[in-house]
Amino acid sequence: MKRYVLILLTMLLANRISAQEEDLKVNHLYFVLDSASFSTIRSSGQFAKWSSLDRGLPDFLPTDTGSTTLYMRGKSTYLEIMGPDNRFGEKEGAIGIGFSWDTPGKFSDDISKKIKNKGLPFKRSNAMWDFKGKDVLWYSAYYTDLKGGIATWYAFYNPEFLTRLYHKEYPFFTREAFLEKAFDDNKEIRDLSSIALECTAEDFHKLTRELHSLGITPVEKNGDAVTFDIDSIRITMTQIPNTKSRIKELRLKTKKGKKEDLELGKIKVRHQDNELIMMFN
């Protein structure tokens, strides 16, 4: 009898893990700040003490006064914070949300297996990385032609990229595996927990339709606001009559304990219980 119970529990656990691997997840969020706010964040010693900050791939080097992009790493997600002179040419106010699926085994980027409601076409682009003269696929990103100012893409990441980056065999790709060497477990900020957006009609339509195509349904609807729970991240979108979408608020999980509030240019940072709240003016 005990044997059969053990087999059943093993099967249930395997199914749960498989379902988690199938789920869409938020990979990272980028946004471009005004010069003064970016400089204030970059030079803030207190913010640096709380956060796992680096300059990006391939070495995750510490940020310095010349950095035009700061990567704030969590355990499974990260923020890409840019100034107006960033190397990607992104303009002040730009926002992008990268979604992804874990790759549990052999790499596959078949988007048709993820589409639950047909009718919206997705296009593919490949991001490559040069490892000593050899181009290796980093990820395949899918996107739509729907109009909107917020960039969105849905990616499949290649385990071979992790193997070459960290010089050990990775038969899988997860967000946590990618971030394990960049995330400092001793820092106060643990992970992204929610994103609140004020959206133009175009962005509101774009995001809700793309997520609907992938089988993601709202957990809340309230007038012109809609909320999605995507894995561990809550995304709330409120439709507004403005001509440009913006981030209203980000919440990040932190270690417990009261900490001081900060003003980082146009961003106000305060703590509530075990969350850090970034409010964008």
Short mmCIF file of the C-alpha atoms (twelve columns), coordinates in Angstrom:
data_MODEL
# 
_entry.id   MODEL 
# 
loop_
_atom_site.group_PDB 
_atom_site.id 
_atom_site.type_symbol 
_atom_site.label_atom_id 
_atom_site.label_alt_id 
_atom_site.label_comp_id 
_atom_site.label_asym_id 
_atom_site.label_seq_id 
_atom_site.Cartn_x 
_atom_site.Cartn_y 
_atom_site.Cartn_z 
_atom_site.pdbx_PDB_model_num 
ATOM 1   C CA . MET A 1   0.000   0.000  0.000   1 
ATOM 2   C CA . LYS A 2   2.772   2.426  0.939   1 
ATOM 3   C CA . ARG A 3   4.438   1.706  -2.382  1 
ATOM 4   C CA . TYR A 4   1.338   2.705  -4.354  1 
ATOM 5   C CA . VAL A 5   0.927   5.876  -2.294  1 
ATOM 6   C CA . LEU A 6   4.553   6.793  -3.013  1 
ATOM 7   C CA . ILE A 7   4.072   6.197  -6.741  1 
ATOM 8   C CA . LEU A 8   0.926   8.333  -6.744  1 
ATOM 9   C CA . LEU A 9   2.659   11.188 -4.914  1 
ATOM 10  C CA . THR A 10  5.589   11.014 -7.329  1 
ATOM 11  C CA . MET A 11  3.234   11.230 -10.318 1 
ATOM 12  C CA . LEU A 12  1.363   14.162 -8.823  1 
ATOM 13  C CA . LEU A 13  4.636   16.016 -8.158  1 
ATOM 14  C CA . ALA A 14  5.875   15.339 -11.676 1 
ATOM 15  C CA . ASN A 15  2.617   16.648 -13.152 1 
ATOM 16  C CA . ARG A 16  2.830   19.757 -10.984 1 
ATOM 17  C CA . ILE A 17  6.415   20.478 -12.058 1 
ATOM 18  C CA . SER A 18  5.488   19.862 -15.701 1 
ATOM 19  C CA . ALA A 19  2.562   22.297 -15.396 1 
ATOM 20  C CA . GLN A 20  4.837   24.922 -13.888 1 
ATOM 21  C CA . GLU A 21  7.248   24.540 -16.800 1 
ATOM 22  C CA . GLU A 22  4.358   24.999 -19.229 1 
ATOM 23  C CA . ASP A 23  3.219   28.249 -17.583 1 
ATOM 24  C CA . LEU A 24  4.014   31.620 -19.082 1 
ATOM 25  C CA . LYS A 25  6.188   33.739 -16.786 1 
ATOM 26  C CA . VAL A 26  7.393   37.332 -16.578 1 
ATOM 27  C CA . ASN A 27  11.088  37.295 -17.408 1 
ATOM 28  C CA . HIS A 28  12.044  40.946 -17.059 1 
ATOM 29  C CA . LEU A 29  10.844  44.500 -17.398 1 
ATOM 30  C CA . TYR A 30  12.749  47.405 -18.909 1 
ATOM 31  C CA . PHE A 31  12.063  51.115 -18.684 1 
ATOM 32  C CA . VAL A 32  13.901  54.318 -19.583 1 
ATOM 33  C CA . LEU A 33  14.132  57.146 -17.055 1 
ATOM 34  C CA . ASP A 34  14.920  60.816 -17.395 1 
ATOM 35  C CA . SER A 35  18.585  61.674 -16.939 1 
ATOM 36  C CA . ALA A 36  18.244  63.112 -13.404 1 
ATOM 37  C CA . SER A 37  16.284  60.130 -12.030 1 
ATOM 38  C CA . PHE A 38  18.647  57.619 -13.620 1 
ATOM 39  C CA . SER A 39  21.713  59.414 -12.258 1 
ATOM 40  C CA . THR A 40  20.158  59.517 -8.776  1 
ATOM 41  C CA . ILE A 41  19.492  55.765 -8.814  1 
ATOM 42  C CA . ARG A 42  22.960  55.033 -10.192 1 
ATOM 43  C CA . SER A 43  24.665  57.051 -7.465  1 
ATOM 44  C CA . SER A 44  22.434  55.974 -4.563  1 
ATOM 45  C CA . GLY A 45  24.528  54.012 -2.082  1 
ATOM 46  C CA . GLN A 46  21.431  52.945 -0.159  1 
ATOM 47  C CA . PHE A 47  19.702  51.566 -3.247  1 
ATOM 48  C CA . ALA A 48  22.874  49.680 -4.141  1 
ATOM 49  C CA . LYS A 49  22.935  48.109 -0.657  1 
ATOM 50  C CA . TRP A 50  19.405  46.816 -1.135  1 
ATOM 51  C CA . SER A 51  19.776  45.588 -4.723  1 
ATOM 52  C CA . SER A 52  21.776  43.120 -6.782  1 
ATOM 53  C CA . LEU A 53  22.949  45.550 -9.465  1 
ATOM 54  C CA . ASP A 54  25.210  44.863 -12.440 1 
ATOM 55  C CA . ARG A 55  26.060  46.022 -15.959 1 
ATOM 56  C CA . GLY A 56  24.796  42.929 -17.718 1 
ATOM 57  C CA . LEU A 57  26.197  40.047 -19.710 1 
ATOM 58  C CA . PRO A 58  28.511  38.309 -19.949 1 
ATOM 59  C CA . ASP A 59  30.264  39.008 -16.646 1 
ATOM 60  C CA . PHE A 60  27.603  40.797 -14.554 1 
ATOM 61  C CA . LEU A 61  30.203  43.406 -13.573 1 
ATOM 62  C CA . PRO A 62  29.372  46.011 -10.898 1 
ATOM 63  C CA . THR A 63  27.797  49.248 -12.080 1 
ATOM 64  C CA . ASP A 64  29.861  52.429 -12.180 1 
ATOM 65  C CA . THR A 65  29.455  56.117 -12.969 1 
ATOM 66  C CA . GLY A 66  29.650  55.397 -16.701 1 
ATOM 67  C CA . SER A 67  26.856  52.790 -16.739 1 
ATOM 68  C CA . THR A 68  23.931  53.740 -18.987 1 
ATOM 69  C CA . THR A 69  21.921  50.641 -18.039 1 
ATOM 70  C CA . LEU A 70  21.486  49.059 -14.606 1 
ATOM 71  C CA . TYR A 71  20.268  45.492 -14.184 1 
ATOM 72  C CA . MET A 72  18.558  44.866 -10.852 1 
ATOM 73  C CA . ARG A 73  18.465  41.093 -10.342 1 
ATOM 74  C CA . GLY A 74  15.931  39.170 -8.349  1 
ATOM 75  C CA . LYS A 75  15.792  35.450 -7.762  1 
ATOM 76  C CA . SER A 76  13.662  34.774 -10.854 1 
ATOM 77  C CA . THR A 77  13.015  38.165 -12.500 1 
ATOM 78  C CA . TYR A 78  14.966  41.333 -13.120 1 
ATOM 79  C CA . LEU A 79  14.569  45.008 -13.966 1 
ATOM 80  C CA . GLU A 80  16.505  46.656 -16.779 1 
ATOM 81  C CA . ILE A 81  16.734  50.334 -15.798 1 
ATOM 82  C CA . MET A 82  18.041  52.660 -18.505 1 
ATOM 83  C CA . GLY A 83  19.035  56.282 -18.822 1 
ATOM 84  C CA . PRO A 84  18.250  58.308 -21.960 1 
ATOM 85  C CA . ASP A 85  21.770  57.710 -23.337 1 
ATOM 86  C CA . ASN A 86  21.493  53.909 -23.206 1 
ATOM 87  C CA . ARG A 87  23.312  51.822 -25.809 1 
ATOM 88  C CA . PHE A 88  20.066  50.356 -27.138 1 
ATOM 89  C CA . GLY A 89  18.813  53.739 -28.344 1 
ATOM 90  C CA . GLU A 90  15.600  53.461 -26.318 1 
ATOM 91  C CA . LYS A 91  13.929  56.812 -25.661 1 
ATOM 92  C CA . GLU A 92  12.890  58.258 -22.314 1 
ATOM 93  C CA . GLY A 93  9.572   56.760 -21.213 1 
ATOM 94  C CA . ALA A 94  10.006  53.536 -23.205 1 
ATOM 95  C CA . ILE A 95  8.692   50.347 -21.554 1 
ATOM 96  C CA . GLY A 96  9.153   46.698 -22.452 1 
ATOM 97  C CA . ILE A 97  7.953   43.472 -20.858 1 
ATOM 98  C CA . GLY A 98  9.670   40.207 -21.702 1 
ATOM 99  C CA . PHE A 99  7.720   37.024 -21.020 1 
ATOM 100 C CA . SER A 100 9.149   33.521 -21.254 1 
ATOM 101 C CA . TRP A 101 8.595   29.838 -20.742 1 
ATOM 102 C CA . ASP A 102 11.033  27.564 -18.948 1 
ATOM 103 C CA . THR A 103 12.814  25.031 -21.144 1 
ATOM 104 C CA . PRO A 104 12.712  21.766 -19.171 1 
ATOM 105 C CA . GLY A 105 14.680  19.637 -21.629 1 
ATOM 106 C CA . LYS A 106 15.382  19.619 -25.359 1 
ATOM 107 C CA . PHE A 107 15.026  23.113 -26.766 1 
ATOM 108 C CA . SER A 108 11.839  23.820 -28.701 1 
ATOM 109 C CA . ASP A 109 10.395  27.154 -29.755 1 
ATOM 110 C CA . ASP A 110 7.114   25.918 -31.205 1 
ATOM 111 C CA . ILE A 111 4.757   28.791 -30.354 1 
ATOM 112 C CA . SER A 112 1.763   26.886 -31.745 1 
ATOM 113 C CA . LYS A 113 1.848   24.641 -28.675 1 
ATOM 114 C CA . LYS A 114 1.392   27.692 -26.437 1 
ATOM 115 C CA . ILE A 115 -1.439  29.359 -28.343 1 
ATOM 116 C CA . LYS A 116 -4.781  28.537 -26.739 1 
ATOM 117 C CA . ASN A 117 -7.009  30.931 -28.698 1 
ATOM 118 C CA . LYS A 118 -6.171  31.132 -32.393 1 
ATOM 119 C CA . GLY A 119 -6.510  34.102 -34.692 1 
ATOM 120 C CA . LEU A 120 -3.611  36.336 -33.659 1 
ATOM 121 C CA . PRO A 121 -0.418  35.733 -35.683 1 
ATOM 122 C CA . PHE A 122 2.979   35.793 -33.958 1 
ATOM 123 C CA . LYS A 123 6.291   36.499 -35.678 1 
ATOM 124 C CA . ARG A 124 9.667   35.166 -34.576 1 
ATOM 125 C CA . SER A 125 13.063  36.802 -34.181 1 
ATOM 126 C CA . ASN A 126 16.250  35.190 -32.862 1 
ATOM 127 C CA . ALA A 127 18.686  36.722 -30.378 1 
ATOM 128 C CA . MET A 128 22.208  35.378 -30.831 1 
ATOM 129 C CA . TRP A 129 25.312  35.610 -28.638 1 
ATOM 130 C CA . ASP A 130 28.910  35.367 -29.787 1 
ATOM 131 C CA . PHE A 131 30.965  32.881 -27.768 1 
ATOM 132 C CA . LYS A 132 34.560  33.171 -29.013 1 
ATOM 133 C CA . GLY A 133 33.552  33.474 -32.636 1 
ATOM 134 C CA . LYS A 134 30.623  31.045 -32.513 1 
ATOM 135 C CA . ASP A 135 27.098  32.452 -32.672 1 
ATOM 136 C CA . VAL A 136 24.792  30.614 -30.292 1 
ATOM 137 C CA . LEU A 137 21.052  31.099 -30.055 1 
ATOM 138 C CA . TRP A 138 20.215  32.877 -26.809 1 
ATOM 139 C CA . TYR A 139 16.447  32.864 -27.258 1 
ATOM 140 C CA . SER A 140 13.668  32.919 -29.831 1 
ATOM 141 C CA . ALA A 141 11.282  35.818 -29.242 1 
ATOM 142 C CA . TYR A 142 7.731   35.970 -30.586 1 
ATOM 143 C CA . TYR A 143 5.798   39.188 -31.042 1 
ATOM 144 C CA . THR A 144 2.709   40.512 -32.820 1 
ATOM 145 C CA . ASP A 145 2.067   43.452 -35.111 1 
ATOM 146 C CA . LEU A 146 -0.569  44.944 -32.823 1 
ATOM 147 C CA . LYS A 147 -0.095  48.686 -32.341 1 
ATOM 148 C CA . GLY A 148 1.088   50.007 -28.998 1 
ATOM 149 C CA . GLY A 149 3.918   51.825 -27.271 1 
ATOM 150 C CA . ILE A 150 4.770   49.077 -24.768 1 
ATOM 151 C CA . ALA A 151 7.100   46.486 -26.284 1 
ATOM 152 C CA . THR A 152 6.106   42.895 -25.514 1 
ATOM 153 C CA . TRP A 153 7.666   39.596 -26.546 1 
ATOM 154 C CA . TYR A 154 7.323   35.949 -25.582 1 
ATOM 155 C CA . ALA A 155 10.537  33.957 -25.503 1 
ATOM 156 C CA . PHE A 156 11.950  30.446 -25.473 1 
ATOM 157 C CA . TYR A 157 15.478  30.326 -24.019 1 
ATOM 158 C CA . ASN A 158 18.159  27.944 -25.207 1 
ATOM 159 C CA . PRO A 159 19.910  25.713 -22.585 1 
ATOM 160 C CA . GLU A 160 23.090  25.696 -24.717 1 
ATOM 161 C CA . PHE A 161 23.454  29.413 -23.992 1 
ATOM 162 C CA . LEU A 162 23.611  28.699 -20.235 1 
ATOM 163 C CA . THR A 163 26.071  25.867 -20.792 1 
ATOM 164 C CA . ARG A 164 28.463  28.142 -22.674 1 
ATOM 165 C CA . LEU A 165 27.924  31.130 -20.360 1 
ATOM 166 C CA . TYR A 166 28.624  29.261 -17.121 1 
ATOM 167 C CA . HIS A 167 30.925  26.516 -18.481 1 
ATOM 168 C CA . LYS A 168 28.905  23.598 -17.151 1 
ATOM 169 C CA . GLU A 169 26.217  21.436 -18.648 1 
ATOM 170 C CA . TYR A 170 22.642  22.730 -18.496 1 
ATOM 171 C CA . PRO A 171 20.007  20.354 -19.911 1 
ATOM 172 C CA . PHE A 172 17.353  23.003 -19.118 1 
ATOM 173 C CA . PHE A 173 16.831  26.768 -18.998 1 
ATOM 174 C CA . THR A 174 14.954  28.448 -16.167 1 
ATOM 175 C CA . ARG A 175 14.913  32.063 -15.082 1 
ATOM 176 C CA . GLU A 176 16.404  31.041 -11.736 1 
ATOM 177 C CA . ALA A 177 19.295  29.190 -13.371 1 
ATOM 178 C CA . PHE A 178 20.162  32.229 -15.499 1 
ATOM 179 C CA . LEU A 179 20.110  34.564 -12.471 1 
ATOM 180 C CA . GLU A 180 21.740  32.313 -9.882  1 
ATOM 181 C CA . LYS A 181 25.195  33.911 -10.238 1 
ATOM 182 C CA . ALA A 182 23.922  37.495 -10.531 1 
ATOM 183 C CA . PHE A 183 21.423  37.421 -7.648  1 
ATOM 184 C CA . ASP A 184 22.861  38.107 -4.187  1 
ATOM 185 C CA . ASP A 185 20.822  36.256 -1.583  1 
ATOM 186 C CA . ASN A 186 22.096  38.622 1.117   1 
ATOM 187 C CA . LYS A 187 20.515  41.695 -0.466  1 
ATOM 188 C CA . GLU A 188 17.196  43.085 0.759   1 
ATOM 189 C CA . ILE A 189 15.333  42.968 -2.559  1 
ATOM 190 C CA . ARG A 190 14.242  39.428 -3.410  1 
ATOM 191 C CA . ASP A 191 12.105  39.600 -6.552  1 
ATOM 192 C CA . LEU A 192 9.546   41.502 -8.569  1 
ATOM 193 C CA . SER A 193 5.983   40.893 -7.358  1 
ATOM 194 C CA . SER A 194 3.695   43.280 -9.252  1 
ATOM 195 C CA . ILE A 195 3.517   45.795 -12.108 1 
ATOM 196 C CA . ALA A 196 0.875   48.530 -12.319 1 
ATOM 197 C CA . LEU A 197 0.527   50.191 -15.718 1 
ATOM 198 C CA . GLU A 198 -1.522  53.107 -16.977 1 
ATOM 199 C CA . CYS A 199 -2.187  52.217 -20.615 1 
ATOM 200 C CA . THR A 200 -3.374  53.922 -23.740 1 
ATOM 201 C CA . ALA A 201 -6.283  52.235 -25.506 1 
ATOM 202 C CA . GLU A 202 -3.840  50.693 -28.002 1 
ATOM 203 C CA . ASP A 203 -1.561  49.203 -25.326 1 
ATOM 204 C CA . PHE A 204 -4.521  47.995 -23.278 1 
ATOM 205 C CA . HIS A 205 -5.933  46.206 -26.328 1 
ATOM 206 C CA . LYS A 206 -2.534  44.850 -27.365 1 
ATOM 207 C CA . LEU A 207 -1.579  43.308 -24.026 1 
ATOM 208 C CA . THR A 208 -4.997  41.877 -23.220 1 
ATOM 209 C CA . ARG A 209 -5.368  40.350 -26.679 1 
ATOM 210 C CA . GLU A 210 -1.879  38.807 -26.690 1 
ATOM 211 C CA . LEU A 211 -2.371  37.288 -23.250 1 
ATOM 212 C CA . HIS A 212 -5.831  36.017 -24.251 1 
ATOM 213 C CA . SER A 213 -4.262  34.328 -27.283 1 
ATOM 214 C CA . LEU A 214 -1.897  32.486 -24.916 1 
ATOM 215 C CA . GLY A 215 -4.720  31.407 -22.622 1 
ATOM 216 C CA . ILE A 216 -4.106  33.939 -19.847 1 
ATOM 217 C CA . THR A 217 -7.400  35.166 -18.398 1 
ATOM 218 C CA . PRO A 218 -7.926  38.096 -16.003 1 
ATOM 219 C CA . VAL A 219 -8.347  37.388 -12.314 1 
ATOM 220 C CA . GLU A 220 -10.060 40.753 -11.809 1 
ATOM 221 C CA . LYS A 221 -11.988 43.241 -13.940 1 
ATOM 222 C CA . ASN A 222 -13.101 46.606 -12.612 1 
ATOM 223 C CA . GLY A 223 -14.276 49.217 -15.087 1 
ATOM 224 C CA . ASP A 224 -11.285 50.254 -17.178 1 
ATOM 225 C CA . ALA A 225 -8.862  48.154 -15.088 1 
ATOM 226 C CA . VAL A 226 -7.916  44.514 -15.544 1 
ATOM 227 C CA . THR A 227 -5.563  42.322 -13.509 1 
ATOM 228 C CA . PHE A 228 -3.615  39.223 -14.540 1 
ATOM 229 C CA . ASP A 229 -1.693  36.853 -12.315 1 
ATOM 230 C CA . ILE A 230 1.161   35.511 -14.438 1 
ATOM 231 C CA . ASP A 231 3.066   32.979 -12.369 1 
ATOM 232 C CA . SER A 232 4.275   34.970 -9.329  1 
ATOM 233 C CA . ILE A 233 3.718   38.417 -10.877 1 
ATOM 234 C CA . ARG A 234 0.517   40.439 -10.736 1 
ATOM 235 C CA . ILE A 235 0.046   42.821 -13.667 1 
ATOM 236 C CA . THR A 236 -2.653  45.487 -13.405 1 
ATOM 237 C CA . MET A 237 -3.503  47.609 -16.428 1 
ATOM 238 C CA . THR A 238 -5.722  50.669 -16.255 1 
ATOM 239 C CA . GLN A 239 -6.894  52.250 -19.487 1 
ATOM 240 C CA . ILE A 240 -6.412  56.027 -19.554 1 
ATOM 241 C CA . PRO A 241 -7.054  58.736 -22.176 1 
ATOM 242 C CA . ASN A 242 -3.392  59.790 -22.285 1 
ATOM 243 C CA . THR A 243 -1.365  59.517 -25.470 1 
ATOM 244 C CA . LYS A 244 1.439   57.520 -23.816 1 
ATOM 245 C CA . SER A 245 1.473   54.558 -21.444 1 
ATOM 246 C CA . ARG A 246 3.526   54.624 -18.270 1 
ATOM 247 C CA . ILE A 247 4.497   52.576 -15.251 1 
ATOM 248 C CA . LYS A 248 2.532   53.727 -12.225 1 
ATOM 249 C CA . GLU A 249 4.016   51.411 -9.598  1 
ATOM 250 C CA . LEU A 250 6.317   48.442 -9.140  1 
ATOM 251 C CA . ARG A 251 6.347   46.218 -6.067  1 
ATOM 252 C CA . LEU A 252 9.315   44.096 -5.059  1 
ATOM 253 C CA . LYS A 253 9.511   41.439 -2.384  1 
ATOM 254 C CA . THR A 254 12.027  42.218 0.344   1 
ATOM 255 C CA . LYS A 255 13.311  40.780 3.561   1 
ATOM 256 C CA . LYS A 256 11.128  41.740 6.500   1 
ATOM 257 C CA . GLY A 257 11.887  44.785 8.604   1 
ATOM 258 C CA . LYS A 258 11.315  48.537 8.393   1 
ATOM 259 C CA . LYS A 259 13.688  50.369 6.089   1 
ATOM 260 C CA . GLU A 260 14.065  54.013 5.192   1 
ATOM 261 C CA . ASP A 261 12.148  55.542 2.319   1 
ATOM 262 C CA . LEU A 262 13.957  57.137 -0.602  1 
ATOM 263 C CA . GLU A 263 13.358  59.675 -3.329  1 
ATOM 264 C CA . LEU A 264 15.238  58.775 -6.491  1 
ATOM 265 C CA . GLY A 265 14.519  61.642 -8.841  1 
ATOM 266 C CA . LYS A 266 10.922  61.204 -9.978  1 
ATOM 267 C CA . ILE A 267 10.658  57.805 -8.279  1 
ATOM 268 C CA . LYS A 268 9.506   57.580 -4.687  1 
ATOM 269 C CA . VAL A 269 10.486  54.433 -2.827  1 
ATOM 270 C CA . ARG A 270 8.713   53.347 0.323   1 
ATOM 271 C CA . HIS A 271 8.372   50.133 2.295   1 
ATOM 272 C CA . GLN A 272 5.228   48.372 3.343   1 
ATOM 273 C CA . ASP A 273 5.544   45.160 5.344   1 
ATOM 274 C CA . ASN A 274 7.894   42.969 3.293   1 
ATOM 275 C CA . GLU A 275 7.560   44.872 0.016   1 
ATOM 276 C CA . LEU A 276 9.418   47.770 -1.538  1 
ATOM 277 C CA . ILE A 277 7.115   50.020 -3.558  1 
ATOM 278 C CA . MET A 278 8.491   52.139 -6.398  1 
ATOM 279 C CA . MET A 279 6.029   54.889 -7.356  1 
ATOM 280 C CA . PHE A 280 6.621   56.700 -10.647 1 
ATOM 281 C CA . ASN A 281 5.624   60.370 -10.952 1 
# 
